[in-house]
mmCIF file of C-alpha atoms in Angstrom:
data_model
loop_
_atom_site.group_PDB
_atom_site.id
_atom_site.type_symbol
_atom_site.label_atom_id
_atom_site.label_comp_id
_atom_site.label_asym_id
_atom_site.label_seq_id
_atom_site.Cartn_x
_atom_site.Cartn_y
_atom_site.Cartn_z
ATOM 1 C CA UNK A 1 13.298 3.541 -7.967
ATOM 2 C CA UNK A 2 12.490 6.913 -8.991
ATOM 3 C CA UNK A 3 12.319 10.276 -7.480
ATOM 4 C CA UNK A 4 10.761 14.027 -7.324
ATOM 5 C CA UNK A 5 13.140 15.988 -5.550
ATOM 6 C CA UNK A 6 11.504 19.556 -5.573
ATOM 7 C CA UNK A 7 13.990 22.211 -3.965
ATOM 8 C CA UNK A 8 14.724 25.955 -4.743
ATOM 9 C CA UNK A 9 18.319 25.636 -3.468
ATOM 10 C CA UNK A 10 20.293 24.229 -6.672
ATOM 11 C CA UNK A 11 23.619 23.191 -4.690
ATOM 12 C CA UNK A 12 21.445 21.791 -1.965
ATOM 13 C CA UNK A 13 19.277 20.248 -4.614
ATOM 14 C CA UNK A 14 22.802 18.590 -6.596
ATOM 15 C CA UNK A 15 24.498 17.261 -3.381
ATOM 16 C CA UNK A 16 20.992 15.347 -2.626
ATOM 17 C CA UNK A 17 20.198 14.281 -6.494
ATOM 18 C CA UNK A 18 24.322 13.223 -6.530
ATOM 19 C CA UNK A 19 23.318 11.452 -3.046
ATOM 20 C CA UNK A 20 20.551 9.462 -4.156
ATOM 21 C CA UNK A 21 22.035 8.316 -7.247
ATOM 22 C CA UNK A 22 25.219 7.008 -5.432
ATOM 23 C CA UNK A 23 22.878 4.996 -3.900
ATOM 24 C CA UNK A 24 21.081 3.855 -7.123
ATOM 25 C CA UNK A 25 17.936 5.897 -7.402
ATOM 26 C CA UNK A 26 17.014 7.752 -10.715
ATOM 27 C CA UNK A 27 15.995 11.638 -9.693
ATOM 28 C CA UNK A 28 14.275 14.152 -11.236
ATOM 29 C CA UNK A 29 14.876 17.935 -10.104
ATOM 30 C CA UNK A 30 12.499 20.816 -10.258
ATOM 31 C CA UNK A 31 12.917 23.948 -8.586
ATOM 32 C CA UNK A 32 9.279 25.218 -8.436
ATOM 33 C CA UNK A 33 6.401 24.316 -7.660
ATOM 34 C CA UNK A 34 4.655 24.382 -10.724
ATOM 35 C CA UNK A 35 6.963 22.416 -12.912
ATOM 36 C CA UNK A 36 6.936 19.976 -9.522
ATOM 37 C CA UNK A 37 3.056 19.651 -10.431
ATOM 38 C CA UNK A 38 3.475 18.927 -14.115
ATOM 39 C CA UNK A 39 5.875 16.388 -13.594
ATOM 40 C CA UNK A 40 3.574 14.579 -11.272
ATOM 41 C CA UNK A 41 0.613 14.773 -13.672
ATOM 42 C CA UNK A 42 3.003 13.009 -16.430
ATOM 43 C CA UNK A 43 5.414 11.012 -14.949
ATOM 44 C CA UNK A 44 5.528 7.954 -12.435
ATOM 45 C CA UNK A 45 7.407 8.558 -8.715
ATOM 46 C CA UNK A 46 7.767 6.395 -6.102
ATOM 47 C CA UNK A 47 8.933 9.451 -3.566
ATOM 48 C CA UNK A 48 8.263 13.228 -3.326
ATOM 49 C CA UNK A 49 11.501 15.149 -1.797
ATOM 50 C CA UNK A 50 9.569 18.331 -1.391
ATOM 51 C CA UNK A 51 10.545 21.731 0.113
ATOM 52 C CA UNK A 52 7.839 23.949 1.479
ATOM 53 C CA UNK A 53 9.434 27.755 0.605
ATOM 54 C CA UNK A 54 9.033 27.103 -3.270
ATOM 55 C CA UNK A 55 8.681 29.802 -5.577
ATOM 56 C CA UNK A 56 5.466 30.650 -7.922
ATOM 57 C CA UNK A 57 3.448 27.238 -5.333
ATOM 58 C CA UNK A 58 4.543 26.260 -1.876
ATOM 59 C CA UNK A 59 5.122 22.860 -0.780
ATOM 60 C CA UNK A 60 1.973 23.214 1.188
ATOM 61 C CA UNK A 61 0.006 23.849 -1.783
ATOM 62 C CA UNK A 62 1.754 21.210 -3.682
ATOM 63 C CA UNK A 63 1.379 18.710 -1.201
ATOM 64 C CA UNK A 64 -2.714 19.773 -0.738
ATOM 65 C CA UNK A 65 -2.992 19.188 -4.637
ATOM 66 C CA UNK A 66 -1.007 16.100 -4.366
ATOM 67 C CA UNK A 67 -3.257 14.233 -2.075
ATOM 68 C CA UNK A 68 -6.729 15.036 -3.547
ATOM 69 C CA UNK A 69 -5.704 12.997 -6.571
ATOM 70 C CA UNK A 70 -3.221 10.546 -5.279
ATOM 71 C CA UNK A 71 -3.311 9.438 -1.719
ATOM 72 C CA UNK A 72 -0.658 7.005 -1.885
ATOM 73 C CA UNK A 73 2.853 8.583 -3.143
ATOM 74 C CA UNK A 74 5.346 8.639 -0.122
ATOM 75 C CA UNK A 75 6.088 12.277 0.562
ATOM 76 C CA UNK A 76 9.086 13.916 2.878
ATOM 77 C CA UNK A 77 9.256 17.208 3.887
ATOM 78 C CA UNK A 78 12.347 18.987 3.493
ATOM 79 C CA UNK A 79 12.548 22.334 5.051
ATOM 80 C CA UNK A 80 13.786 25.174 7.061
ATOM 81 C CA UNK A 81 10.648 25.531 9.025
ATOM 82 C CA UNK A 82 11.266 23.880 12.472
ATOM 83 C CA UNK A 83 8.343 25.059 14.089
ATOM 84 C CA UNK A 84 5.683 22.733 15.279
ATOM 85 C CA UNK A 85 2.862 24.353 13.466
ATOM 86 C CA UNK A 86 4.414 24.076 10.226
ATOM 87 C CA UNK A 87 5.361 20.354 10.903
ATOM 88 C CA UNK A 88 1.672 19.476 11.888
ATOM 89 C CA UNK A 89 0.106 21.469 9.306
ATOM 90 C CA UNK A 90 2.783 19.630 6.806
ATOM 91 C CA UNK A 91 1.176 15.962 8.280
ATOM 92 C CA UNK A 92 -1.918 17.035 8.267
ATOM 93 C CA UNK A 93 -1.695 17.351 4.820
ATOM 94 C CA UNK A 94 -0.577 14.157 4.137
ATOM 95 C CA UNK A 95 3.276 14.328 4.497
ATOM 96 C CA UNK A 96 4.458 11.444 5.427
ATOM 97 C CA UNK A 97 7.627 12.401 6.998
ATOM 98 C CA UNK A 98 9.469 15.380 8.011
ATOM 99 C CA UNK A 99 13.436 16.638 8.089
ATOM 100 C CA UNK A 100 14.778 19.756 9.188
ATOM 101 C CA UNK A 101 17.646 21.552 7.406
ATOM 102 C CA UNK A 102 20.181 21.134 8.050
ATOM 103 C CA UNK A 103 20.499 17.287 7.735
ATOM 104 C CA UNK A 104 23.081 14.807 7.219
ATOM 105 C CA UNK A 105 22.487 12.772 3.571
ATOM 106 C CA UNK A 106 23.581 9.607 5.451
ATOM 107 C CA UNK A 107 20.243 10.463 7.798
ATOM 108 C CA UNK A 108 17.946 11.219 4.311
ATOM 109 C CA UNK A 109 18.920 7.871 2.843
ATOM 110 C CA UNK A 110 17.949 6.115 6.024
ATOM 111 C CA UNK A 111 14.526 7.670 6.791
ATOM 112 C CA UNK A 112 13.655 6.900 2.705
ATOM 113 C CA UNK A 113 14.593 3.344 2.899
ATOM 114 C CA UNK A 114 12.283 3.314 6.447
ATOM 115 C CA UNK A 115 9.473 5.420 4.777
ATOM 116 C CA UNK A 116 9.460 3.528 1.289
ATOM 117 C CA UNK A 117 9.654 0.223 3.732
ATOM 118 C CA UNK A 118 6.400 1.102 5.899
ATOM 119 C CA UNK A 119 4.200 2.855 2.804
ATOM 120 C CA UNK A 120 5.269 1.037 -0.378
ATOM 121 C CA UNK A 121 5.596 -2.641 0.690
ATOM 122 C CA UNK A 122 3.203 -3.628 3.396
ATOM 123 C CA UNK A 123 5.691 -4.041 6.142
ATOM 124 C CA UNK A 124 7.678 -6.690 4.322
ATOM 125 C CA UNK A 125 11.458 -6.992 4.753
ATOM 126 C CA UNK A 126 12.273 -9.260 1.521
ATOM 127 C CA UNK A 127 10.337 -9.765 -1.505
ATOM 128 C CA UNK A 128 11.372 -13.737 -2.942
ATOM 129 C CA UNK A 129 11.039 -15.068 -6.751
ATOM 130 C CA UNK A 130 12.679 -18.986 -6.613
ATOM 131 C CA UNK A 131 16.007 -18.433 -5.328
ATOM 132 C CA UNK A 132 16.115 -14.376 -6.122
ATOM 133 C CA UNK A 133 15.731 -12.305 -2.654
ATOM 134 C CA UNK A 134 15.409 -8.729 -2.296
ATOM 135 C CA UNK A 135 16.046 -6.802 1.081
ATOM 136 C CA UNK A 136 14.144 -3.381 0.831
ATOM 137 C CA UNK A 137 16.055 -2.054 3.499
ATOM 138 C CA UNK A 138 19.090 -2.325 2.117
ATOM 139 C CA UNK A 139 17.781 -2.387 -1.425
ATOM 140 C CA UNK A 140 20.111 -5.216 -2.523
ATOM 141 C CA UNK A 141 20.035 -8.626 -3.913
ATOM 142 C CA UNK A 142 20.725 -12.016 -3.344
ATOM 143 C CA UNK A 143 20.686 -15.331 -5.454
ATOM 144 C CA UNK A 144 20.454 -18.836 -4.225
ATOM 145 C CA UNK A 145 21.731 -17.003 -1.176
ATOM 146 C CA UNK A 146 24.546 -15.326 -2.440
ATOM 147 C CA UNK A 147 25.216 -11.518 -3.053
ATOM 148 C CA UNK A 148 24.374 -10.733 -6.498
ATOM 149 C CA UNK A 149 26.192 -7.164 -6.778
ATOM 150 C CA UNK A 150 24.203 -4.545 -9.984
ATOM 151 C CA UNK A 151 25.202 -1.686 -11.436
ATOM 152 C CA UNK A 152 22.606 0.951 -10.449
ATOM 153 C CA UNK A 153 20.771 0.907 -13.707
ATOM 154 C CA UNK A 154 20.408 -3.030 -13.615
ATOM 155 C CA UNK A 155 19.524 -2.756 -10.008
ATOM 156 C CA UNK A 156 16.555 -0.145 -11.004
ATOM 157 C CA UNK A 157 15.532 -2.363 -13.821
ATOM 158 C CA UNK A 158 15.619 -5.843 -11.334
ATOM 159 C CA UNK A 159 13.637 -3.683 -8.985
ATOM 160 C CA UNK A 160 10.873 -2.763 -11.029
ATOM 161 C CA UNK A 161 10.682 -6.631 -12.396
ATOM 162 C CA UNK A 162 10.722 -7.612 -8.721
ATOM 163 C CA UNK A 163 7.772 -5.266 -7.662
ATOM 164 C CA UNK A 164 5.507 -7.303 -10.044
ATOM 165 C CA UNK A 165 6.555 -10.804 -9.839
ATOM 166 C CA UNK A 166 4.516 -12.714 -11.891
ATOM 167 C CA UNK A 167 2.827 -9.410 -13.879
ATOM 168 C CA UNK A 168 4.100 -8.002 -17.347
ATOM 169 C CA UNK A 169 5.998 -4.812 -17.177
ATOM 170 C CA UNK A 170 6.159 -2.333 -19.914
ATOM 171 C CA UNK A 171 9.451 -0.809 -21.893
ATOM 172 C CA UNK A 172 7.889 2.447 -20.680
ATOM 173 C CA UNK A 173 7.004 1.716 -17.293
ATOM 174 C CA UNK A 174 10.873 0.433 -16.758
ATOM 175 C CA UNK A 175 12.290 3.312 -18.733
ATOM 176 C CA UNK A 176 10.857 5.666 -15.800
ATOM 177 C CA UNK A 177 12.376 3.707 -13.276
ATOM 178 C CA UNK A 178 15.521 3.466 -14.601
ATOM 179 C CA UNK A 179 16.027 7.295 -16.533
ATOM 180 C CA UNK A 180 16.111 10.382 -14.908
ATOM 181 C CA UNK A 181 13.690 12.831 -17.037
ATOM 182 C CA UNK A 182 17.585 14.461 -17.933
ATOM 183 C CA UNK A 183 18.603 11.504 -19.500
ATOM 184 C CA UNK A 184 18.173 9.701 -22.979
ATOM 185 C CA UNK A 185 16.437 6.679 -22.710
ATOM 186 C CA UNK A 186 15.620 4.428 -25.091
ATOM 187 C CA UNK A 187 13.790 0.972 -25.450
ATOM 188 C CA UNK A 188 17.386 -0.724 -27.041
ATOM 189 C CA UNK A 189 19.057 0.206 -24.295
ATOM 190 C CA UNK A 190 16.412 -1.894 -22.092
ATOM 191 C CA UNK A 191 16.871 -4.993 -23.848
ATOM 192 C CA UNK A 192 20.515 -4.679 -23.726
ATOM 193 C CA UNK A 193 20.162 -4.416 -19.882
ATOM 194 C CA UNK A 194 17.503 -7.167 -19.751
ATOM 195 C CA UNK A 195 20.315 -9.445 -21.781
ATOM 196 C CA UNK A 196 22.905 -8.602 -18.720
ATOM 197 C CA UNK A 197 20.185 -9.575 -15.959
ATOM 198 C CA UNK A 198 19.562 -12.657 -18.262
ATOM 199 C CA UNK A 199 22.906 -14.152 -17.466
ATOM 200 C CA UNK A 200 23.343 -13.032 -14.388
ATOM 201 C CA UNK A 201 20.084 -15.343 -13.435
ATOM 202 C CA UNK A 202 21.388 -18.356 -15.461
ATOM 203 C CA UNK A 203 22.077 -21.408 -13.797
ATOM 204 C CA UNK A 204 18.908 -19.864 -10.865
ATOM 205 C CA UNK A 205 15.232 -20.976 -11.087
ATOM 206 C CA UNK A 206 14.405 -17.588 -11.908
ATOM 207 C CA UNK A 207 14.087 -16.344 -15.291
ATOM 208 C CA UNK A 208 12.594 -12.799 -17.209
ATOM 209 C CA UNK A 209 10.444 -13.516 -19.935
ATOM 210 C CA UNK A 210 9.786 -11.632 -22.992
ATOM 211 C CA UNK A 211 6.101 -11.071 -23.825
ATOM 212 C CA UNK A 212 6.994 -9.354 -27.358
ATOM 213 C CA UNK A 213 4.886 -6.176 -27.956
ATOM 214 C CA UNK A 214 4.022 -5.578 -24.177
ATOM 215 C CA UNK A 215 7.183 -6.165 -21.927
ATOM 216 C CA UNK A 216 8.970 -8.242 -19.552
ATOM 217 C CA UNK A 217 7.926 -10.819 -16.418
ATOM 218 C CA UNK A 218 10.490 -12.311 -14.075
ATOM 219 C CA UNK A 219 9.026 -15.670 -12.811
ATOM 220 C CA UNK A 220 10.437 -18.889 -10.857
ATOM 221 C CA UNK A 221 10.560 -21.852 -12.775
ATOM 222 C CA UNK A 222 8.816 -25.198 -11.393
ATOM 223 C CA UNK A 223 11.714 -28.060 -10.624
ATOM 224 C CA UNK A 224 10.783 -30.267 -13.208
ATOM 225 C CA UNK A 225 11.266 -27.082 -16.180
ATOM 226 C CA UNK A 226 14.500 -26.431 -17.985
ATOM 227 C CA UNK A 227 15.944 -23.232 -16.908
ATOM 228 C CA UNK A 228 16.060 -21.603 -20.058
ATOM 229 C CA UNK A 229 15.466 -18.425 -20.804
ATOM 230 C CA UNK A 230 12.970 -16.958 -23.535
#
């Protein structure tokens, strides 16, 4: 899962980028609000971490823009500004939540999981592919009912495979879930990480299947097929 965080406060903005990616998320940092715009016009997000006292274009602005071209990207308020006109202006605008500095990271983590729970996933608690579940909650794993413990950047790549069961999934479209914009990326490294998830599914009824020119697809495999894996 990927990340905007846009915050003018660079040790504010470290401690919750360091946060996230504890907790396996890949984030992006601007410090403006213009850069925070031209990252969302080239890049794919799945949450907006947005402060409203940016320099050069507020958070309100940035948040107006947002939604009159994309209605559906989770967005969080993080501000100073306790006061109840700038939270309901902030929802009326489309935020989608709203946290007060100062806040506890612990508390940040939480409300994402809830937020990306209720606006990303349609209420549902686990996504299932054969004997592969996936708590979005707790954003972890399990096969044929056991823990299956990743290392963030397999967990990121599982994810995104996850989110489109049955539906090819591009080098590039994984590459932005799993890289930060900071970070060298490259489409080797993807098939090296595919290879890991590869055994780490043998011996399951799921398997991810290489479509050669256009991406990967993890699928279940009907009883009666040999699990291998292509």
């Amino acid at each position: 899962m990927r990340t905007l965080l846009v915050e003018d406060h660079p040790s504010l903005a470290d401690s919750i980028r360091c946060s996230l990616e504890e907790a396996g998320w890949r984030v992006d940092v601007m410090h403006d609000g213009v850069s925070a715009r031209t990252a969302l016009e080239t890049e794919s997000y799945a949450l907006l971490l947005l402060d409203i006292g940016l320099p050069e274009m507020d958070g309100f602005a940035l948040l107006s823009w947002l939604r009159k071209r994309d209605t559906r990207l989770p967005v969080m308020l993080l501000t100073a500004r306790g006061s109840i006109n700038d939270r309901v202006r902030g929802l009326n605008l489309g935020a989608d939540d709203y946290l007060i500095k100062p806040f506890s990271l612990f508390e940040l983590q939480a409300r994402i999981n809830a937020l990306i729970r209720r606006t990303r996933h349609d209420g549902q608690q686990i996504h299932r592919c054969g004997a592969l579940a996936f708590d979005i909650s707790a954003r972890s794993f399990t096969l044929l009912e056991q823990p299956l413990t990743l290392p963030p950047r397999e967990l990121a790549l599982l994810e995104a495979l996850m989110a489109r069961v049955g539906r090819t999934v591009s080098k590039e479209h994984l590459a932005a879930q799993m890289f930060s914009m900071e970070e060298d990326s490259s489409f080797e490294a993807i098939e090296v990480y595919i290879s890991r998830l590869r055994r780490k599914l043998e011996g399951s009824d799921v398997r991810i299947v290489t479509f050669r020119g256009l991406g990967y697809q993890l699928e279940s495999i009907p009883g009666d097929t040999p699990a291998e894996l292509s």
